């Protein structure tokens, strides 16, 4: 079955780390929620990069992909407010907006768990070369490999 992995996180969470470290290895084509349209043909395996603060947009995109016969799953990339602030210091996003989006991203975590049967949580508070991050990336790699080999449900 076709796979659509939603890669969701708040500001400064490090979604690009996951895409660059894992998903491109498997040949996933990346889209964002604005690029997903009903009348378009998509590759067999895709990743949909989305912000976690907009639950309804992710939910409606999930429903659309499932109507197009995609098996959907989610990787939620989380980060603490402090780390988000540090990573976003040179990004053109106001501190108030960053805090608001971080708040709603965390608030939506449980909602995402409720609508995605296949859900993977990735805590990205550590630096990229830390043992914890390397271990999590290896676990995530195994998880994705298992999903790609799993039969149609």
Short mmCIF file of N, CA and C in Angstrom, two decimals:
data_model
loop_
_atom_site.label_atom_id
_atom_site.label_comp_id
_atom_site.label_asym_id
_atom_site.label_seq_id
_atom_site.Cartn_x
_atom_site.Cartn_y
_atom_site.Cartn_z
N UNK A 1 0.84 -1.18 0.00
CA UNK A 1 0.00 0.00 0.00
C UNK A 1 0.88 1.24 0.00
N UNK A 2 0.38 2.29 -0.61
CA UNK A 2 1.10 3.55 -0.64
C UNK A 2 1.21 4.10 0.78
N UNK A 3 2.34 4.78 1.08
CA UNK A 3 2.60 5.31 2.42
C UNK A 3 2.70 6.83 2.38
N UNK A 4 2.02 7.45 3.35
CA UNK A 4 2.14 8.89 3.56
C UNK A 4 2.50 9.08 5.02
N UNK A 5 3.73 9.51 5.26
CA UNK A 5 4.19 9.76 6.62
C UNK A 5 4.10 11.26 6.88
N UNK A 6 3.33 11.61 7.89
CA UNK A 6 3.24 13.00 8.31
C UNK A 6 4.37 13.26 9.29
N UNK A 7 5.20 14.23 8.97
CA UNK A 7 6.30 14.64 9.83
C UNK A 7 5.90 15.98 10.43
N UNK A 8 5.59 15.98 11.72
CA UNK A 8 4.97 17.13 12.36
C UNK A 8 5.79 17.54 13.57
N UNK A 9 5.91 18.84 13.77
CA UNK A 9 6.60 19.36 14.95
C UNK A 9 6.41 20.85 15.07
N UNK A 10 6.80 21.37 16.19
CA UNK A 10 6.69 22.80 16.44
C UNK A 10 7.91 23.55 15.93
N UNK A 11 7.95 24.84 16.21
CA UNK A 11 9.09 25.66 15.77
C UNK A 11 10.40 25.17 16.37
N UNK A 12 11.40 24.99 15.51
CA UNK A 12 12.72 24.59 15.98
C UNK A 12 12.81 23.15 16.44
N UNK A 13 11.82 22.33 16.10
CA UNK A 13 11.82 20.95 16.58
C UNK A 13 12.84 20.07 15.86
N UNK A 14 13.18 20.42 14.64
CA UNK A 14 14.17 19.64 13.92
C UNK A 14 13.59 18.64 12.94
N UNK A 15 12.46 18.98 12.33
CA UNK A 15 11.86 18.08 11.34
C UNK A 15 12.84 17.83 10.18
N UNK A 16 13.59 18.84 9.80
CA UNK A 16 14.55 18.68 8.70
C UNK A 16 15.61 17.64 9.03
N UNK A 17 15.98 17.53 10.29
CA UNK A 17 16.94 16.51 10.71
C UNK A 17 16.41 15.12 10.34
N UNK A 18 15.14 14.89 10.64
CA UNK A 18 14.55 13.58 10.35
C UNK A 18 14.47 13.34 8.85
N UNK A 19 14.05 14.36 8.11
CA UNK A 19 13.98 14.20 6.66
C UNK A 19 15.35 13.91 6.08
N UNK A 20 16.34 14.70 6.46
CA UNK A 20 17.67 14.54 5.89
C UNK A 20 18.38 13.28 6.37
N UNK A 21 18.10 12.85 7.60
CA UNK A 21 18.80 11.70 8.16
C UNK A 21 18.17 10.37 7.77
N UNK A 22 16.86 10.35 7.61
CA UNK A 22 16.17 9.08 7.43
C UNK A 22 15.36 9.00 6.14
N UNK A 23 14.42 9.89 5.98
CA UNK A 23 13.41 9.71 4.95
C UNK A 23 13.96 9.79 3.53
N UNK A 24 14.93 10.65 3.27
CA UNK A 24 15.48 10.72 1.92
C UNK A 24 16.20 9.43 1.57
N UNK A 25 16.71 8.75 2.57
CA UNK A 25 17.38 7.45 2.36
C UNK A 25 16.43 6.43 1.70
N UNK A 26 15.15 6.54 2.02
CA UNK A 26 14.16 5.61 1.49
C UNK A 26 13.46 6.13 0.23
N UNK A 27 13.88 7.26 -0.26
CA UNK A 27 13.32 7.79 -1.50
C UNK A 27 11.95 8.43 -1.36
N UNK A 28 11.59 8.87 -0.17
CA UNK A 28 10.32 9.56 0.01
C UNK A 28 10.38 10.93 -0.66
N UNK A 29 9.32 11.29 -1.32
CA UNK A 29 9.18 12.63 -1.89
C UNK A 29 8.52 13.50 -0.83
N UNK A 30 9.06 14.70 -0.60
CA UNK A 30 8.54 15.57 0.45
C UNK A 30 7.55 16.59 -0.11
N UNK A 31 6.45 16.75 0.61
CA UNK A 31 5.46 17.79 0.33
C UNK A 31 5.16 18.50 1.64
N UNK A 32 4.51 19.66 1.55
CA UNK A 32 3.94 20.26 2.74
C UNK A 32 2.43 20.27 2.56
N UNK A 33 1.70 20.61 3.61
CA UNK A 33 0.24 20.52 3.54
C UNK A 33 -0.35 21.47 2.49
N UNK A 34 0.31 22.57 2.18
CA UNK A 34 -0.18 23.49 1.15
C UNK A 34 -0.09 22.89 -0.25
N UNK A 35 0.80 21.94 -0.45
CA UNK A 35 1.00 21.35 -1.77
C UNK A 35 0.05 20.19 -2.05
N UNK A 36 -0.62 19.69 -1.05
CA UNK A 36 -1.48 18.54 -1.22
C UNK A 36 -2.85 18.99 -1.73
N UNK A 37 -3.21 18.51 -2.91
CA UNK A 37 -4.49 18.86 -3.54
C UNK A 37 -5.21 17.57 -3.94
N UNK A 38 -6.52 17.61 -3.98
CA UNK A 38 -7.32 16.43 -4.27
C UNK A 38 -7.04 15.82 -5.64
N UNK A 39 -6.81 16.65 -6.62
CA UNK A 39 -6.74 16.16 -8.00
C UNK A 39 -5.33 15.85 -8.48
N UNK A 40 -4.40 15.73 -7.58
CA UNK A 40 -3.01 15.50 -7.97
C UNK A 40 -2.60 14.05 -7.74
N UNK A 41 -1.74 13.57 -8.59
CA UNK A 41 -1.15 12.25 -8.42
C UNK A 41 0.16 12.41 -7.64
N UNK A 42 0.37 11.54 -6.67
CA UNK A 42 1.56 11.62 -5.83
C UNK A 42 2.38 10.35 -5.98
N UNK A 43 3.63 10.45 -5.59
CA UNK A 43 4.50 9.30 -5.61
C UNK A 43 3.95 8.25 -4.65
N UNK A 44 4.50 7.05 -4.77
CA UNK A 44 4.04 5.92 -3.97
C UNK A 44 4.27 6.15 -2.48
N UNK A 45 5.45 6.60 -2.11
CA UNK A 45 5.77 6.89 -0.71
C UNK A 45 6.12 8.36 -0.58
N UNK A 46 5.38 9.05 0.29
CA UNK A 46 5.60 10.48 0.46
C UNK A 46 5.69 10.83 1.94
N UNK A 47 6.34 11.95 2.20
CA UNK A 47 6.36 12.53 3.54
C UNK A 47 5.70 13.90 3.43
N UNK A 48 4.82 14.17 4.38
CA UNK A 48 4.13 15.45 4.41
C UNK A 48 4.65 16.22 5.63
N UNK A 49 5.41 17.25 5.35
CA UNK A 49 6.02 18.09 6.38
C UNK A 49 4.97 19.11 6.83
N UNK A 50 4.64 19.09 8.11
CA UNK A 50 3.57 19.97 8.59
C UNK A 50 3.92 20.55 9.95
N UNK A 51 3.32 21.68 10.25
CA UNK A 51 3.49 22.27 11.56
C UNK A 51 2.45 21.70 12.51
N UNK A 52 2.86 21.43 13.72
CA UNK A 52 2.00 20.76 14.69
C UNK A 52 0.95 21.69 15.29
N UNK A 53 1.11 22.99 15.13
CA UNK A 53 0.15 23.91 15.75
C UNK A 53 -1.19 23.95 15.03
N UNK A 54 -1.25 23.48 13.78
CA UNK A 54 -2.49 23.53 12.99
C UNK A 54 -3.09 22.13 12.86
N UNK A 55 -3.76 21.69 13.91
CA UNK A 55 -4.33 20.34 13.95
C UNK A 55 -5.32 20.10 12.82
N UNK A 56 -6.21 21.03 12.57
CA UNK A 56 -7.26 20.81 11.56
C UNK A 56 -6.68 20.64 10.16
N UNK A 57 -5.64 21.37 9.84
CA UNK A 57 -5.02 21.22 8.51
C UNK A 57 -4.40 19.83 8.37
N UNK A 58 -3.72 19.37 9.40
CA UNK A 58 -3.12 18.04 9.35
C UNK A 58 -4.22 16.98 9.25
N UNK A 59 -5.26 17.12 10.04
CA UNK A 59 -6.36 16.16 10.03
C UNK A 59 -7.03 16.08 8.65
N UNK A 60 -7.32 17.22 8.04
CA UNK A 60 -7.97 17.20 6.73
C UNK A 60 -7.05 16.64 5.65
N UNK A 61 -5.77 16.91 5.75
CA UNK A 61 -4.81 16.35 4.80
C UNK A 61 -4.71 14.84 4.97
N UNK A 62 -4.73 14.37 6.19
CA UNK A 62 -4.74 12.93 6.47
C UNK A 62 -5.96 12.27 5.83
N UNK A 63 -7.12 12.87 6.02
CA UNK A 63 -8.36 12.32 5.45
C UNK A 63 -8.28 12.27 3.93
N UNK A 64 -7.73 13.32 3.32
CA UNK A 64 -7.58 13.34 1.87
C UNK A 64 -6.65 12.22 1.41
N UNK A 65 -5.50 12.06 2.07
CA UNK A 65 -4.56 11.02 1.66
C UNK A 65 -5.17 9.63 1.81
N UNK A 66 -5.93 9.42 2.86
CA UNK A 66 -6.58 8.12 3.03
C UNK A 66 -7.64 7.89 1.95
N UNK A 67 -8.31 8.95 1.49
CA UNK A 67 -9.27 8.80 0.39
C UNK A 67 -8.57 8.45 -0.91
N UNK A 68 -7.27 8.77 -0.98
CA UNK A 68 -6.46 8.42 -2.16
C UNK A 68 -5.72 7.08 -1.95
N UNK A 69 -6.15 6.33 -0.94
CA UNK A 69 -5.64 4.98 -0.64
C UNK A 69 -4.21 4.96 -0.13
N UNK A 70 -3.85 5.96 0.64
CA UNK A 70 -2.56 5.97 1.31
C UNK A 70 -2.73 5.46 2.73
N UNK A 71 -1.78 4.67 3.17
CA UNK A 71 -1.69 4.27 4.57
C UNK A 71 -0.94 5.40 5.27
N UNK A 72 -1.56 6.03 6.27
CA UNK A 72 -0.96 7.20 6.91
C UNK A 72 -0.36 6.85 8.26
N UNK A 73 0.71 7.54 8.57
CA UNK A 73 1.34 7.43 9.88
C UNK A 73 1.93 8.79 10.23
N UNK A 74 2.33 8.94 11.49
CA UNK A 74 2.89 10.21 11.91
C UNK A 74 4.17 10.02 12.70
N UNK A 75 5.13 10.90 12.42
CA UNK A 75 6.31 11.07 13.25
C UNK A 75 6.17 12.46 13.86
N UNK A 76 6.04 12.51 15.18
CA UNK A 76 5.91 13.79 15.88
C UNK A 76 7.27 14.12 16.46
N UNK A 77 7.86 15.22 15.98
CA UNK A 77 9.16 15.66 16.46
C UNK A 77 8.93 16.74 17.52
N UNK A 78 9.32 16.44 18.74
CA UNK A 78 9.06 17.33 19.86
C UNK A 78 10.36 17.96 20.35
N UNK A 79 10.20 19.10 20.98
CA UNK A 79 11.34 19.82 21.53
C UNK A 79 10.80 20.70 22.67
N UNK A 80 11.62 20.92 23.65
CA UNK A 80 11.19 21.78 24.76
C UNK A 80 11.10 23.23 24.30
N UNK A 81 10.38 24.02 25.06
CA UNK A 81 10.26 25.45 24.76
C UNK A 81 11.63 26.13 24.76
N UNK A 82 12.48 25.75 25.71
CA UNK A 82 13.81 26.36 25.81
C UNK A 82 14.66 26.06 24.58
N UNK A 83 14.65 24.81 24.15
CA UNK A 83 15.44 24.43 22.97
C UNK A 83 14.86 25.10 21.72
N UNK A 84 13.54 25.13 21.62
CA UNK A 84 12.90 25.81 20.48
C UNK A 84 13.37 27.26 20.41
N UNK A 85 13.36 27.93 21.54
CA UNK A 85 13.79 29.34 21.59
C UNK A 85 15.23 29.48 21.11
N UNK A 86 16.12 28.62 21.60
CA UNK A 86 17.53 28.67 21.20
C UNK A 86 17.70 28.45 19.70
N UNK A 87 16.98 27.48 19.16
CA UNK A 87 17.13 27.15 17.73
C UNK A 87 16.52 28.21 16.82
N UNK A 88 15.56 28.96 17.32
CA UNK A 88 14.84 29.92 16.49
C UNK A 88 15.38 31.34 16.63
N UNK A 89 16.48 31.53 17.33
CA UNK A 89 16.99 32.87 17.62
C UNK A 89 17.30 33.65 16.34
N UNK A 90 17.74 33.01 15.28
CA UNK A 90 18.09 33.70 14.04
C UNK A 90 17.04 33.54 12.95
N UNK A 91 15.86 33.09 13.33
CA UNK A 91 14.78 32.91 12.35
C UNK A 91 13.81 34.07 12.49
N UNK A 92 13.27 34.50 11.37
CA UNK A 92 12.36 35.65 11.37
C UNK A 92 10.95 35.22 11.78
N UNK A 93 10.80 34.96 13.07
CA UNK A 93 9.52 34.61 13.67
C UNK A 93 9.49 35.29 15.03
N UNK A 94 8.47 36.06 15.27
CA UNK A 94 8.43 36.78 16.54
C UNK A 94 8.42 35.79 17.70
N UNK A 95 8.95 36.23 18.83
CA UNK A 95 8.98 35.37 20.01
C UNK A 95 7.56 35.02 20.47
N UNK A 96 6.64 35.96 20.37
CA UNK A 96 5.26 35.69 20.77
C UNK A 96 4.64 34.61 19.88
N UNK A 97 4.86 34.71 18.58
CA UNK A 97 4.31 33.71 17.65
C UNK A 97 4.98 32.36 17.85
N UNK A 98 6.30 32.35 18.10
CA UNK A 98 7.00 31.09 18.36
C UNK A 98 6.42 30.42 19.60
N UNK A 99 6.23 31.19 20.67
CA UNK A 99 5.67 30.62 21.90
C UNK A 99 4.26 30.10 21.68
N UNK A 100 3.45 30.84 20.94
CA UNK A 100 2.08 30.39 20.67
C UNK A 100 2.07 29.08 19.88
N UNK A 101 2.89 29.01 18.83
CA UNK A 101 2.94 27.79 18.01
C UNK A 101 3.51 26.61 18.79
N UNK A 102 4.48 26.87 19.64
CA UNK A 102 5.02 25.80 20.48
C UNK A 102 3.95 25.30 21.44
N UNK A 103 3.21 26.21 22.04
CA UNK A 103 2.13 25.84 22.96
C UNK A 103 1.10 24.96 22.26
N UNK A 104 0.60 25.39 21.09
CA UNK A 104 -0.41 24.60 20.39
C UNK A 104 0.14 23.30 19.83
N UNK A 105 1.40 23.29 19.48
CA UNK A 105 2.02 22.04 19.03
C UNK A 105 1.97 21.00 20.14
N UNK A 106 2.35 21.40 21.32
CA UNK A 106 2.33 20.48 22.47
C UNK A 106 0.90 20.10 22.85
N UNK A 107 0.00 21.07 22.77
CA UNK A 107 -1.40 20.81 23.08
C UNK A 107 -2.01 19.80 22.10
N UNK A 108 -1.60 19.83 20.86
CA UNK A 108 -2.15 18.95 19.82
C UNK A 108 -1.55 17.55 19.84
N UNK A 109 -0.51 17.32 20.59
CA UNK A 109 0.15 16.01 20.63
C UNK A 109 -0.85 14.89 20.90
N UNK A 110 -1.66 15.00 21.91
CA UNK A 110 -2.62 13.94 22.24
C UNK A 110 -3.68 13.79 21.16
N UNK A 111 -4.09 14.88 20.54
CA UNK A 111 -5.06 14.81 19.44
C UNK A 111 -4.47 14.01 18.27
N UNK A 112 -3.20 14.25 17.98
CA UNK A 112 -2.56 13.51 16.90
C UNK A 112 -2.49 12.02 17.22
N UNK A 113 -2.16 11.72 18.47
CA UNK A 113 -2.12 10.31 18.87
C UNK A 113 -3.48 9.65 18.69
N UNK A 114 -4.55 10.41 18.92
CA UNK A 114 -5.90 9.87 18.79
C UNK A 114 -6.27 9.56 17.34
N UNK A 115 -5.83 10.36 16.39
CA UNK A 115 -6.26 10.14 15.01
C UNK A 115 -5.30 9.30 14.17
N UNK A 116 -4.05 9.16 14.63
CA UNK A 116 -3.09 8.34 13.91
C UNK A 116 -2.87 7.04 14.68
N UNK A 117 -3.31 5.93 14.11
CA UNK A 117 -3.07 4.64 14.76
C UNK A 117 -1.58 4.32 14.78
N UNK A 118 -0.91 4.76 13.74
CA UNK A 118 0.53 4.50 13.60
C UNK A 118 1.25 5.81 13.93
N UNK A 119 1.81 5.89 15.13
CA UNK A 119 2.36 7.14 15.65
C UNK A 119 3.73 6.89 16.25
N UNK A 120 4.70 7.75 15.92
CA UNK A 120 6.06 7.64 16.45
C UNK A 120 6.44 8.98 17.07
N UNK A 121 6.88 8.96 18.32
CA UNK A 121 7.29 10.16 19.03
C UNK A 121 8.81 10.26 19.03
N UNK A 122 9.33 11.42 18.61
CA UNK A 122 10.77 11.65 18.52
C UNK A 122 11.10 12.90 19.33
N UNK A 123 11.79 12.73 20.46
CA UNK A 123 12.20 13.87 21.27
C UNK A 123 13.56 14.36 20.75
N UNK A 124 13.58 15.59 20.30
CA UNK A 124 14.77 16.14 19.66
C UNK A 124 15.40 17.28 20.46
N UNK A 125 15.41 17.13 21.78
CA UNK A 125 16.01 18.16 22.63
C UNK A 125 17.53 18.17 22.60
N UNK A 126 18.14 17.06 22.24
CA UNK A 126 19.60 16.97 22.28
C UNK A 126 20.24 17.43 20.97
N UNK A 127 21.53 17.65 21.00
CA UNK A 127 22.27 18.04 19.80
C UNK A 127 22.36 16.84 18.86
N UNK A 128 22.58 17.12 17.60
CA UNK A 128 22.50 16.10 16.56
C UNK A 128 23.47 14.93 16.76
N UNK A 129 24.63 15.19 17.32
CA UNK A 129 25.61 14.12 17.45
C UNK A 129 25.63 13.49 18.85
N UNK A 130 24.59 13.75 19.64
CA UNK A 130 24.53 13.13 20.96
C UNK A 130 24.17 11.65 20.83
N UNK A 131 24.57 10.86 21.81
CA UNK A 131 24.24 9.43 21.80
C UNK A 131 22.73 9.22 21.75
N UNK A 132 21.98 10.04 22.48
CA UNK A 132 20.52 9.90 22.51
C UNK A 132 19.92 10.14 21.12
N UNK A 133 20.34 11.20 20.45
CA UNK A 133 19.80 11.50 19.12
C UNK A 133 20.20 10.42 18.12
N UNK A 134 21.43 9.99 18.16
CA UNK A 134 21.89 8.93 17.25
C UNK A 134 21.09 7.66 17.48
N UNK A 135 20.85 7.32 18.74
CA UNK A 135 20.06 6.13 19.06
C UNK A 135 18.62 6.27 18.58
N UNK A 136 18.02 7.44 18.80
CA UNK A 136 16.65 7.66 18.33
C UNK A 136 16.56 7.59 16.81
N UNK A 137 17.54 8.14 16.10
CA UNK A 137 17.53 8.07 14.64
C UNK A 137 17.65 6.63 14.16
N UNK A 138 18.45 5.82 14.84
CA UNK A 138 18.58 4.41 14.48
C UNK A 138 17.25 3.68 14.74
N UNK A 139 16.60 3.97 15.85
CA UNK A 139 15.29 3.38 16.14
C UNK A 139 14.26 3.81 15.10
N UNK A 140 14.28 5.07 14.73
CA UNK A 140 13.35 5.57 13.73
C UNK A 140 13.60 4.92 12.38
N UNK A 141 14.85 4.73 12.03
CA UNK A 141 15.20 4.06 10.79
C UNK A 141 14.61 2.65 10.76
N UNK A 142 14.73 1.92 11.84
CA UNK A 142 14.16 0.56 11.93
C UNK A 142 12.64 0.61 11.82
N UNK A 143 12.04 1.58 12.47
CA UNK A 143 10.58 1.75 12.43
C UNK A 143 10.11 1.97 11.00
N UNK A 144 10.77 2.86 10.27
CA UNK A 144 10.36 3.16 8.89
C UNK A 144 10.59 1.95 8.00
N UNK A 145 11.71 1.28 8.18
CA UNK A 145 11.98 0.08 7.39
C UNK A 145 10.90 -0.97 7.61
N UNK A 146 10.49 -1.15 8.85
CA UNK A 146 9.42 -2.10 9.17
C UNK A 146 8.11 -1.69 8.49
N UNK A 147 7.80 -0.40 8.49
CA UNK A 147 6.57 0.08 7.85
C UNK A 147 6.59 -0.16 6.36
N UNK A 148 7.74 0.00 5.75
CA UNK A 148 7.82 -0.19 4.30
C UNK A 148 7.71 -1.66 3.92
N UNK A 149 8.08 -2.53 4.83
CA UNK A 149 8.00 -3.96 4.56
C UNK A 149 6.67 -4.57 4.98
N UNK A 150 5.87 -3.82 5.77
CA UNK A 150 4.63 -4.37 6.29
C UNK A 150 3.61 -4.55 5.16
N UNK A 151 2.83 -5.64 5.24
CA UNK A 151 1.82 -5.88 4.21
C UNK A 151 0.66 -4.91 4.33
N UNK A 152 -0.15 -4.91 3.31
CA UNK A 152 -1.35 -4.07 3.30
C UNK A 152 -2.24 -4.49 4.46
N UNK A 153 -2.75 -3.50 5.17
CA UNK A 153 -3.59 -3.78 6.32
C UNK A 153 -5.03 -3.94 5.91
#
